Structures are given as C-alpha cells and as structure tokens.
C-alpha cells in the first residue's frame, strides 16, 4: 500500500500534504502468526471483561469500525467501514507530534500505529500500537456525540501553543516507548531513557496550552469514564485496550472524580497505572469543559499575552490582525504601550502573509525570508480603524505633498512613504505597500529605511488571535519535525520462525476444524524447544477443551499451564485469564451481545 493511496476514503483524501507526510504503509504481511495470536488473546480478554464495563456494545462497535476479534485489522477494511460514518484511518510510525495528532482528529481521521505490541507487553505497552488505536478508539467512533467531541478537540488542539519543552518531552516519550518495544535491548538503556523522561517531566516549568490540553485529552479520550461515580463505564481507549488496567481501574483504590475544568490541574505519567480517573455524566459535558478552556487560549484571546506565548514557543506561529491579515513566522519581539496593548510585532527568518488560511500571492516565506515587522493599532486622533479607510483616504493621509503618505499611530510609530499598493479582502484594507519609506519610533529609533526596498505594512487595530503553526501550512511547506528515532523492526532467527509456524498451524486447525491429531506433536515441540511460550499452549487447550475427545492431551496441557502459572509470576495472571475465557467461551457471549 503506497503512502499516497488514500484508501478510497473521503476523509483521508482531504488530508493536506503536511499531514500525509506521517503516513506509512501498513504492510499487513509483516504481522507474524504470534502477532495475530496476541491480537486475538487481547481482544477475547477485552470482550470477556468489557462487555460488563464498556460504555458501548463492544462487538457492535468493533463491527461498525471493520474490526474483528480474530484478526489484526486491515486498514482498507477499516476505511471502508469508517467512511460510512464520515471518518477514516491511516497508519503511522509510533508517536507523532501532538499538534499533528490533533489535526488528524480535526480532519476526522484516526491515527493508528502500524506496529503491534510484543507478547511480553501483552497487558500494557507505553508505545502506541494497533491494539490501542484500533481496538481502543475505533469501536466508539460510531457514537455521534463522542466523535463530534473528538473532531472538535482536534480542531482546538491543532491551534494550541506549545513550548520548546513540549517537543523535548515528546521526543523523550517516543524514545522510551521504542526502547521498551525493542527486542533484547540493554536494560541500562531503558533505565537511562526513563531517567531522562523523568527529568524533563519534572522541569517543564509553566505548562503550555498544549500540555494542559494534553491532560484533558488523557483524562477523556484515553482514560475517561462515563456515568456515575458509583457505577461508571469505560470509554477511554487507553483503558479499553489495556487488559491489565481495564480491570484494576474499577477497584476502589483508584479514586473516581467528577470531570470538570479543574481536571487540567492533574498531570499524568504514561509509564504508571493511573491513581485517579475522571467521570463525566455525558459527552456534551466534555465539549462544555473544552469550550471553557478554549476561551482562555491564545487563538481566542489574542493581545500581548498571546504574542508572548508565541515568542516563548520558539516555533512557527501565526498572529491575526483585526483586519483578518495573518502573519506566520518565528515571533521574536513585540512593542507595548502603557496599557499593555500590542503596538508592534516582529518575526525573524522565513515568514508569510495569509488571509483565511490562504497564503497571499507573492507574500510567501521566500519573499519575506528575513522576517516581517509591522505596527499594530489605530492612527493618532482617528476614530475610524485604518482597515475601514478608502484607498483615497489612505493615500491622502497626513502628508502635504501629493504623492506621499504619513501615518502616525497612537503609539508614536510613524510610517512615511509613497503608497504603491493597497490590498483589500472583504472590503477591508489588510496590507499597504510603500516605497521610499521610513518607519520610526517616537524615540527616534529607525525601524525601516528607504534603501531596504519596499515596505509592507500590516493593517489592524489589534492582534485578535495567535495560534500554533503557519496559517497556510501547505504553502509554508511546513514539514513538521519528523523524529529521527524510528521504531525498530525485528529480524527473526530460524528457531523463532519455526515457532511462528506452530502458531500458524494451530490457527489453521482451529479455522478448518481438521487435523486435530497434529496438536499433540505441536505441544511436544513447545515443551521441548519453547519453554518460555504460554500462548500457543493456551490455544491448543482451547481447541481440545471444546472437542471433548482429546481427554489425555487436554489434561496434559492444563497441568503444564497451571504449573507454568505457579512458577512464573509474569505469566500467572495471563494464563489464569486465558483459562477463564476458554471455560466461558467468547463465541457464545458474542452471539448474545
């Protein structure tokens, strides 16, 4: 499947270039028979337990998203199904930057990590994987209130200002998750990565908008409960895809708290079980809380505080003038008057001008390669906004001679030159271009000289909005930083390939209902050569338990697994849970769903 195949899905086809760069091919054939068995084990466990505690009918949700309990999902099948409810899905390589993740949600596209957890992390993995993303997020997507919340969250999150620290944290989390899923990795490397992550986490300083939104996302989309404090149901994907935590989270030692705006004060640690969880009565409440937080964000507040957030983030951001003109670049300075109103803004390095998220012709980052600066505010002694002046009024303003214009702002900044163009959008003046222009501050400091070329002056009384990223991302060619840390892919030795073959044969026997006599030989091979394996033995037991004719083999496998569970603490619960599902068959439960 190529990067540019849009999976015949309308939502995926709409994605802009800067998001499509993260898409990787699913390469379905890379999933091993053990991977398929891991998927089946987790999904059977999930269903067995979640039918009582999940918010929605689990199997119906899976089917609507194109998922089954038996097989790792194929992306095209998922897209065919999700397309019917106005969503899509793409596969990516592990964690992607939070702003990009949010934007995918705004486009109503689920981001699914292409890899699947290893068997030794079957209960929980800190790395995003196809179980978490598809079995956790996708089944609830059919709920209209929930999917509206998800896409609305994405559109708010995509505008959130983040800090340089947030990106450090993202890289540290990604690095640790890759190490934890790698094979035969040196434990000291994991310990070092955990220490680095802890250090960054403990020294984040004042949390950014993105960090605070990340908390709301975590306590809802990932770890949310819905209903009452006494009897909540799970809707968060982190819980739905963790067979360990979905059970433990319902115990009394995990505190349940009503979800409201105060939830942003609760940080989280992705490497540990959660000490408390938040319960919402309705999905509408999630939207209401998000709305009240969005009212505090730079994209709605504007002004000096928002420009300061842009300067602090050390990343491309966009400031919007009251005329609608959008200035994108790396913000490095601003001017303020005594009332703390913005009087001047400045970007450094490649910058671009846009209107309504569309870059203005000839005002891209190559033209403004050295930055952009412009006054903000009203003209002195004028009751009318400059954006509402006619072309004639602008040209004739403040000058004695016929061909020059002198604009004196309330801040004391003076722009004096010859107007060569006035750009209008929606009947408002948004940009005035001068030649032979001098720009000076009230203290005589010169901001622009005629010999520097033409001067483009933005028009607007105030900065009404500031948001993360460029206004027209594709025109800005904003290829977001793709991490250099790539997930590791495994080369299997002959012994492991043989184990894969044993798993494959067991699946073929289960699906075909024939050749059950081979199970004794497979079990003997497991006992002799693969003492660490427990899952293939469970699958053999499942087959003979229901046939009721292989009594000797059934007894042998049962004893083998029970001894194993007693001797190996890591496998005790996994084997016990597996035995429970064999004796309470999922297939019968599904029929009654």
XYZ file of C-alpha atoms in Angstrom:
593
model
C 0.000 0.000 0.000
C 1.647 3.259 -1.038
C 1.971 6.373 1.120
C -0.258 8.216 -1.293
C -3.056 5.708 -1.613
C -5.998 7.478 0.003
C -7.619 4.108 0.803
C -10.717 5.162 -1.175
C -11.730 7.141 1.882
C -13.049 10.692 1.560
C -11.613 11.914 4.901
C -8.114 10.551 4.186
C -8.193 12.035 0.674
C -8.867 15.501 2.193
C -5.709 15.436 4.336
C -3.202 18.203 3.495
C 0.409 17.423 2.481
C 1.909 18.320 5.852
C -0.186 15.562 7.480
C 0.216 12.966 4.714
C 3.990 13.006 5.356
C 3.452 10.928 8.525
C 1.546 8.116 6.794
C 3.392 4.801 6.430
C 2.236 1.660 4.641
C 0.620 -0.876 6.963
C 2.474 -3.821 5.307
C -0.074 -6.319 6.598
C 2.132 -9.279 5.712
C 4.709 -8.208 8.345
C 2.382 -9.334 11.166
C 3.574 -12.733 12.372
C 1.345 -15.606 13.500
C 2.348 -14.678 17.091
C 1.224 -11.063 16.447
C -2.139 -12.390 15.256
C -2.396 -14.583 18.367
C -1.575 -11.585 20.598
C -4.376 -9.583 18.927
C -6.829 -12.472 19.382
C -5.868 -13.050 23.026
C -6.230 -9.355 23.959
C -9.499 -8.988 22.068
C -11.029 -12.115 23.635
C -9.947 -10.903 27.079
C -11.282 -7.433 26.360
C -14.620 -8.742 25.237
C -14.948 -11.188 28.108
C -14.382 -8.379 30.614
C -15.501 -5.236 28.801
C -18.969 -6.493 27.944
C -19.834 -5.515 31.549
C -17.882 -2.281 31.951
C -17.521 -0.695 28.484
C -19.848 2.211 27.767
C -20.991 0.909 24.398
C -21.878 -2.520 22.923
C -18.312 -3.622 22.265
C -18.852 -6.099 19.433
C -21.292 -3.872 17.536
C -18.748 -1.049 17.834
C -15.960 -3.287 16.531
C -18.038 -4.425 13.575
C -19.027 -0.872 12.636
C -15.335 0.049 12.544
C -14.418 -3.004 10.422
C -12.658 -4.892 13.250
C -12.903 -8.490 14.392
C -11.755 -10.418 17.422
C -9.937 -12.956 15.239
C -7.569 -10.871 13.086
C -5.436 -7.731 13.243
C -7.465 -5.213 11.227
C -6.650 -4.406 7.628
C -6.558 -0.651 7.080
C -8.580 -0.729 3.863
C -11.393 -2.671 5.559
C -11.384 -0.174 8.426
C -11.548 2.734 5.971
C -14.435 1.155 4.081
C -16.382 0.907 7.343
C -15.317 4.180 8.977
C -16.124 6.001 5.726
C -19.806 5.194 6.287
C -19.773 7.342 9.441
C -17.655 10.143 7.975
C -14.286 9.053 9.412
C -11.095 7.474 8.074
C -7.871 5.910 9.369
C -4.151 5.965 8.499
C -1.147 4.049 9.824
C 1.900 5.905 11.197
C 5.231 5.013 12.810
C 4.683 5.187 16.581
C 4.134 8.540 18.325
C 3.711 11.599 16.075
C 3.937 15.215 17.339
C 0.879 16.251 19.394
C -0.098 19.142 17.074
C -0.177 16.800 14.046
C -2.124 14.167 16.015
C -4.722 16.808 16.940
C -5.024 17.998 13.361
C -5.730 14.458 12.124
C -8.607 14.314 14.617
C -9.910 17.637 13.298
C -9.964 16.059 9.807
C -11.895 13.098 11.314
C -9.071 10.646 10.658
C -7.896 8.114 13.259
C -4.121 7.787 13.572
C -3.168 4.133 14.085
C 0.334 2.950 14.945
C 1.181 0.245 12.400
C 3.092 -1.944 14.881
C 1.639 -4.346 17.429
C 2.939 -4.919 20.962
C 5.213 -7.850 21.670
C 3.861 -10.795 23.596
C 5.928 -9.820 26.669
C 3.993 -6.484 26.803
C 0.642 -8.061 26.085
C -1.161 -6.439 29.041
C 0.076 -2.884 28.547
C 2.572 -1.015 26.394
C 3.625 2.635 26.692
C 4.117 2.640 22.914
C 1.138 3.352 20.677
C 0.171 0.172 18.853
C -2.571 -1.143 16.610
C -4.418 -2.741 19.548
C -4.602 0.532 21.449
C -5.520 2.679 18.471
C -7.965 0.435 16.645
C -9.482 -1.670 19.443
C -9.485 1.307 21.817
C -10.516 4.318 19.713
C -12.309 2.877 16.701
C -15.244 0.951 18.257
C -16.687 4.047 19.985
C -16.253 6.246 16.904
C -19.774 5.327 15.767
C -21.222 7.280 18.740
C -22.098 10.663 17.206
C -21.698 12.724 20.405
C -18.313 11.152 21.043
C -16.961 11.522 17.503
C -18.093 15.172 17.453
C -16.112 15.725 20.655
C -13.071 14.013 19.144
C -13.018 16.105 15.964
C -13.794 19.329 17.866
C -10.970 18.546 20.286
C -8.682 18.111 17.279
C -9.604 21.496 15.817
C -8.924 23.223 19.175
C -5.744 21.220 19.835
C -4.296 21.991 16.398
C -4.280 25.695 17.346
C -2.734 25.202 20.815
C 0.544 26.967 21.545
C 3.253 24.579 22.704
C 6.634 25.177 24.240
C 10.103 24.034 23.226
C 9.903 21.827 26.361
C 6.839 20.041 24.984
C 8.827 18.908 21.975
C 11.659 17.657 24.213
C 9.070 15.701 26.203
C 7.536 14.226 23.026
C 10.995 13.060 21.842
C 11.775 11.536 25.265
C 8.436 9.657 25.390
C 8.907 8.410 21.822
C 12.456 7.232 22.554
C 11.408 5.347 25.703
C 8.410 3.703 24.002
C 10.624 2.480 21.132
C 13.244 1.071 23.526
C 10.565 -0.710 25.570
C 9.195 -2.446 22.474
C 12.633 -3.306 21.026
C 13.985 -6.870 21.286
C 16.975 -7.779 23.518
C 17.560 -4.155 24.464
C 20.074 -3.381 27.203
C 18.100 -2.679 30.419
C 20.514 0.153 31.279
C 19.400 2.000 28.111
C 15.762 1.779 29.240
C 16.707 2.973 32.728
C 18.628 5.913 31.224
C 15.695 6.853 28.942
C 13.292 6.646 31.911
C 15.590 8.905 33.934
C 15.779 11.434 31.061
C 11.992 11.429 30.703
C 11.532 11.904 34.472
C 13.985 14.811 34.462
C 12.218 16.588 31.569
C 8.823 15.907 33.163
C 9.923 17.401 36.481
C 11.420 20.514 34.851
C 8.690 21.526 32.399
C 8.018 24.855 34.093
C 4.656 26.529 33.479
C 2.576 24.104 31.357
C 1.791 25.322 27.840
C -1.671 25.290 26.247
C -0.739 22.041 24.514
C 0.371 20.470 27.813
C -2.899 21.453 29.529
C -4.965 20.224 26.575
C -2.900 17.034 26.662
C -4.189 16.485 30.196
C -7.822 16.950 29.111
C -7.208 14.527 26.227
C -5.605 11.979 28.544
C -8.379 12.057 31.150
C -11.122 11.784 28.499
C -10.149 10.195 25.174
C -7.539 7.885 26.742
C -8.664 7.258 30.322
C -12.232 8.566 30.528
C -15.159 7.072 32.410
C -18.832 7.976 31.853
C -21.915 7.571 34.063
C -21.918 7.907 37.852
C -19.108 7.876 40.427
C -20.579 4.671 41.897
C -21.087 2.831 38.616
C -19.013 4.339 35.807
C -18.468 2.761 32.378
C -15.227 2.883 30.362
C -14.967 4.876 27.134
C -11.255 5.847 27.193
C -9.121 3.976 24.647
C -6.140 3.574 26.996
C -8.338 1.574 29.359
C -10.260 -0.277 26.650
C -7.036 -1.594 25.122
C -5.220 -2.466 28.367
C -6.373 -5.827 29.678
C -4.481 -5.102 32.902
C -5.739 -1.624 33.693
C -9.327 -2.018 32.425
C -9.861 -4.424 35.335
C -7.746 -2.708 38.017
C -9.159 0.768 37.317
C -12.587 -0.225 38.609
C -11.239 -1.080 42.054
C -11.860 1.282 44.970
C -8.212 2.286 45.425
C -8.411 4.166 42.088
C -10.251 7.348 43.085
C -13.162 8.449 40.833
C -13.656 12.234 40.488
C -16.222 14.253 38.508
C -14.755 15.597 35.268
C -14.724 19.413 35.040
C -12.348 22.269 34.181
C -10.288 21.577 37.354
C -9.112 18.342 35.709
C -6.414 20.371 33.889
C -4.592 20.591 37.248
C -3.919 16.822 37.192
C -0.710 15.844 35.382
C -0.259 12.246 34.235
C 2.575 9.740 33.851
C 2.306 7.414 30.842
C 4.596 4.821 32.435
C 2.403 4.085 35.503
C -1.172 2.989 36.260
C -3.404 5.995 36.999
C -4.019 6.897 40.686
C -7.364 8.566 39.872
C -9.827 8.694 36.991
C -12.456 11.227 35.960
C -16.121 10.528 35.305
C -18.350 12.592 33.011
C -22.131 12.287 33.058
C -22.413 12.971 29.311
C -20.186 13.532 26.274
C -21.769 17.008 25.989
C -20.069 17.862 29.305
C -16.700 17.061 27.660
C -17.453 19.633 24.943
C -18.540 22.214 27.565
C -15.287 21.801 29.540
C -13.224 22.003 26.347
C -15.110 25.149 25.327
C -14.389 26.889 28.648
C -10.679 26.031 28.337
C -10.592 27.172 24.687
C -11.858 30.589 25.850
C -8.531 31.060 27.706
C -6.348 30.089 24.707
C -4.265 32.467 22.587
C -6.241 31.774 19.421
C -9.333 33.253 21.114
C -7.715 35.805 23.452
C -5.132 37.489 21.191
C -3.244 40.513 22.556
C 0.160 40.820 24.200
C -0.065 37.690 26.356
C -0.687 35.577 23.241
C 2.233 37.099 21.290
C 4.422 36.380 24.342
C 3.316 32.718 24.187
C 4.329 32.696 20.502
C 7.773 34.133 21.329
C 8.229 31.571 24.138
C 7.282 28.604 21.933
C 10.308 29.171 19.617
C 8.296 27.604 16.786
C 6.370 28.885 13.805
C 3.137 30.596 14.951
C 0.535 32.867 13.380
C -0.765 36.235 14.625
C -4.048 37.516 13.193
C -4.730 41.251 12.847
C -8.290 42.584 13.361
C -8.436 43.156 9.573
C -8.048 39.380 9.067
C -4.415 39.517 7.861
C -2.432 36.529 9.169
C 1.320 36.790 9.815
C 3.171 33.453 10.162
C 6.767 33.116 11.313
C 9.067 32.817 14.295
C 7.982 35.642 16.620
C 10.910 37.340 18.343
C 9.709 40.760 19.558
C 6.725 42.959 20.297
C 6.054 46.558 21.334
C 3.665 47.534 24.148
C 2.052 50.788 25.312
C 1.324 51.697 28.943
C -1.983 49.796 28.805
C -0.096 46.672 27.611
C -1.699 46.811 24.168
C 0.442 45.487 21.313
C 1.908 48.339 19.223
C 4.359 46.387 17.074
C 5.170 42.759 16.161
C 8.275 41.223 14.646
C 9.211 37.835 13.207
C 12.702 36.626 12.308
C 13.575 34.323 9.415
C 11.170 32.947 6.768
C 7.696 34.453 7.268
C 4.487 34.533 5.234
C 1.259 36.527 4.996
C -2.152 34.938 4.525
C -5.871 35.652 4.706
C -8.435 32.999 5.734
C -5.675 30.314 5.838
C -4.717 31.020 2.193
C -1.273 32.498 1.532
C -1.325 35.872 -0.249
C 0.220 35.907 -3.728
C 3.896 36.963 -3.627
C 3.954 37.039 0.184
C 5.388 33.588 0.919
C 8.416 32.719 3.011
C 10.839 33.213 0.133
C 9.734 36.806 -0.339
C 9.748 37.516 3.427
C 12.820 35.350 4.018
C 14.396 37.707 6.568
C 11.309 38.232 8.687
C 8.390 40.640 8.891
C 7.614 43.559 11.191
C 4.707 45.974 11.361
C 2.872 48.397 13.662
C -0.400 47.427 15.322
C -3.042 49.951 16.396
C -5.118 52.989 15.495
C -3.932 56.179 13.867
C -3.486 59.181 16.178
C -6.623 61.346 16.623
C -8.681 58.996 14.448
C -11.965 57.418 15.500
C -12.072 55.149 12.453
C -9.994 51.967 12.029
C -7.400 52.208 9.252
C -8.780 48.999 7.686
C -12.042 50.933 7.005
C -10.366 53.852 5.198
C -10.873 54.122 1.432
C -7.826 53.993 -0.862
C -8.121 57.748 -1.444
C -8.271 58.483 2.315
C -5.153 56.363 2.921
C -3.136 57.948 0.099
C -4.053 61.467 1.139
C -3.452 60.919 4.859
C -1.077 63.130 6.846
C 1.104 64.487 4.084
C 1.472 67.863 2.438
C 2.800 66.628 -0.890
C 0.527 64.784 -3.312
C 2.476 61.545 -3.666
C 3.463 60.689 -0.110
C 1.527 59.385 2.906
C 2.426 59.856 6.559
C 0.702 57.521 9.021
C 1.189 58.478 12.682
C -0.002 55.808 15.104
C -1.271 56.351 18.666
C 1.865 54.501 19.806
C 4.069 57.195 18.260
C 5.297 54.987 15.394
C 5.391 56.954 12.114
C 5.281 55.326 8.656
C 6.195 57.825 5.954
C 6.422 56.922 2.256
C 4.778 56.578 -1.129
C 1.862 54.131 -1.306
C 2.262 51.773 -4.274
C -0.418 49.203 -3.408
C -3.337 48.698 -1.034
C -4.506 45.082 -0.710
C -8.143 44.568 0.280
C -10.056 41.487 1.395
C -13.773 41.572 2.204
C -13.680 45.348 1.504
C -11.145 45.941 4.294
C -7.591 47.198 3.756
C -5.272 44.474 5.099
C -1.832 45.394 3.681
C -0.323 48.681 2.451
C 2.881 48.563 0.402
C 5.181 51.633 0.381
C 8.303 52.670 -1.497
C 10.814 55.303 -0.315
C 9.555 54.506 3.175
C 10.922 55.348 6.622
C 9.458 53.844 9.807
C 10.432 55.453 13.124
C 9.502 55.037 16.773
C 8.594 58.003 18.991
C 12.118 57.976 20.482
C 13.626 58.460 17.006
C 14.728 54.803 16.655
C 14.566 53.841 12.950
C 12.741 50.561 12.217
C 12.874 50.719 8.409
C 14.923 52.720 5.877
C 14.104 53.530 2.194
C 17.258 51.744 0.932
C 15.976 48.424 2.329
C 13.395 48.234 -0.502
C 9.612 48.231 -0.397
C 7.842 48.177 2.967
C 4.765 46.008 3.532
C 2.697 47.297 6.442
C 0.023 45.120 8.028
C -3.255 46.860 8.847
C -5.261 46.291 12.031
C -6.154 47.892 15.360
C -5.188 44.849 17.397
C -3.980 41.247 17.349
C -7.160 39.224 17.797
C -5.752 35.685 17.649
C -2.451 33.795 17.895
C -2.146 30.100 17.101
C 0.409 27.358 16.607
C 1.831 26.717 13.126
C 1.552 28.577 9.831
C -1.809 29.870 8.581
C -1.439 28.122 5.202
C 0.629 25.115 6.274
C 0.992 23.518 2.859
C 2.107 26.759 1.173
C 4.573 27.290 4.022
C 5.868 23.749 3.316
C 5.725 23.176 6.990
C 7.154 19.702 7.027
C 6.849 19.188 10.748
C 9.864 17.748 12.508
C 9.658 14.023 11.874
C 11.529 12.276 14.650
C 14.886 10.676 13.853
C 14.008 7.914 16.356
C 12.419 5.225 14.170
C 10.649 2.160 15.555
C 12.834 -0.933 15.313
C 11.913 -3.851 13.072
C 12.906 -7.359 14.011
C 14.858 -9.983 12.061
C 13.778 -13.443 13.272
C 16.097 -16.416 13.722
C 15.206 -19.925 12.482
C 14.028 -21.084 15.899
C 11.557 -18.178 16.166
C 10.379 -18.705 12.581
C 9.618 -22.315 13.498
C 7.581 -21.109 16.499
C 5.656 -18.803 14.130
C 4.878 -21.872 12.022
C 3.497 -23.716 15.071
C 1.164 -20.800 15.827
C 0.106 -20.690 12.166
C -0.705 -24.406 12.122
C -2.806 -24.086 15.299
C -4.795 -21.271 13.679
C -5.321 -23.333 10.501
C -6.553 -26.271 12.594
C -8.935 -24.008 14.530
C -10.326 -22.402 11.385
C -10.506 -25.591 9.326
C -11.713 -27.915 12.070
C -9.386 -30.666 10.720
C -6.024 -32.297 11.523
C -6.507 -32.024 15.276
C -4.165 -35.025 15.610
C -1.253 -32.636 14.878
C -1.846 -30.816 18.187
C -0.020 -33.468 20.259
C 3.139 -33.090 18.160
C 2.922 -29.274 18.319
C 2.530 -29.416 22.105
C 5.572 -31.741 22.383
C 7.635 -29.257 20.353
C 6.534 -26.398 22.646
C 7.545 -28.394 25.746
C 10.928 -29.345 24.276
C 12.016 -26.187 22.471
C 9.863 -23.261 23.604
C 9.532 -23.440 27.367
C 9.051 -19.645 27.549
C 5.890 -19.779 25.409
C 2.464 -19.923 27.069
C 0.051 -18.544 24.471
C 0.348 -21.318 21.870
C -0.276 -23.901 24.608
C -3.407 -21.941 25.626
C -4.664 -22.025 22.044
C -4.127 -25.813 21.920
C -6.067 -26.206 25.183
C -8.911 -24.081 23.799
C -9.225 -26.448 20.813
C -9.170 -29.736 22.733
C -11.300 -28.434 25.639
C -14.254 -27.868 23.308
C -13.828 -31.090 21.304
C -14.217 -33.368 24.343
C -12.377 -36.269 22.641
C -8.725 -35.495 23.416
C -9.010 -36.019 27.151
C -5.379 -37.064 27.687
C -3.932 -34.092 25.758
C -6.378 -31.701 27.429
C -5.253 -32.887 30.873
C -1.543 -32.645 29.972
C -1.812 -29.113 28.572
C -3.961 -27.964 31.513
C -1.409 -29.257 34.069
C 1.501 -27.794 32.044
C -0.141 -24.347 32.031
C -1.155 -24.454 35.691
C 2.409 -25.375 36.742
C 3.737 -22.611 34.495
C 1.341 -20.066 36.056
C 2.506 -21.132 39.521
C 6.231 -20.903 38.670
C 6.259 -17.747 36.515
C 4.800 -14.663 38.247
C 4.830 -12.666 34.948
C 2.551 -15.243 33.332
C 0.351 -16.098 36.322
C -2.491 -13.664 35.551
C -2.218 -14.025 31.757
C -2.591 -17.794 31.897
C -5.365 -17.588 34.521
C -7.316 -15.080 32.409
C -6.789 -17.239 29.322
C -8.149 -20.315 31.096
C -11.180 -18.287 32.246
C -12.067 -17.285 28.671
C -11.655 -20.883 27.439
C -14.168 -22.053 30.051
C -16.529 -19.109 29.343
C -16.338 -19.057 25.551
C -16.323 -15.695 23.826
C -18.185 -17.056 20.785
C -21.259 -17.773 22.919
C -21.023 -14.377 24.569
C -20.800 -12.619 21.196
C -23.934 -14.352 19.994
C -25.785 -12.845 22.972
C -24.313 -9.319 22.619
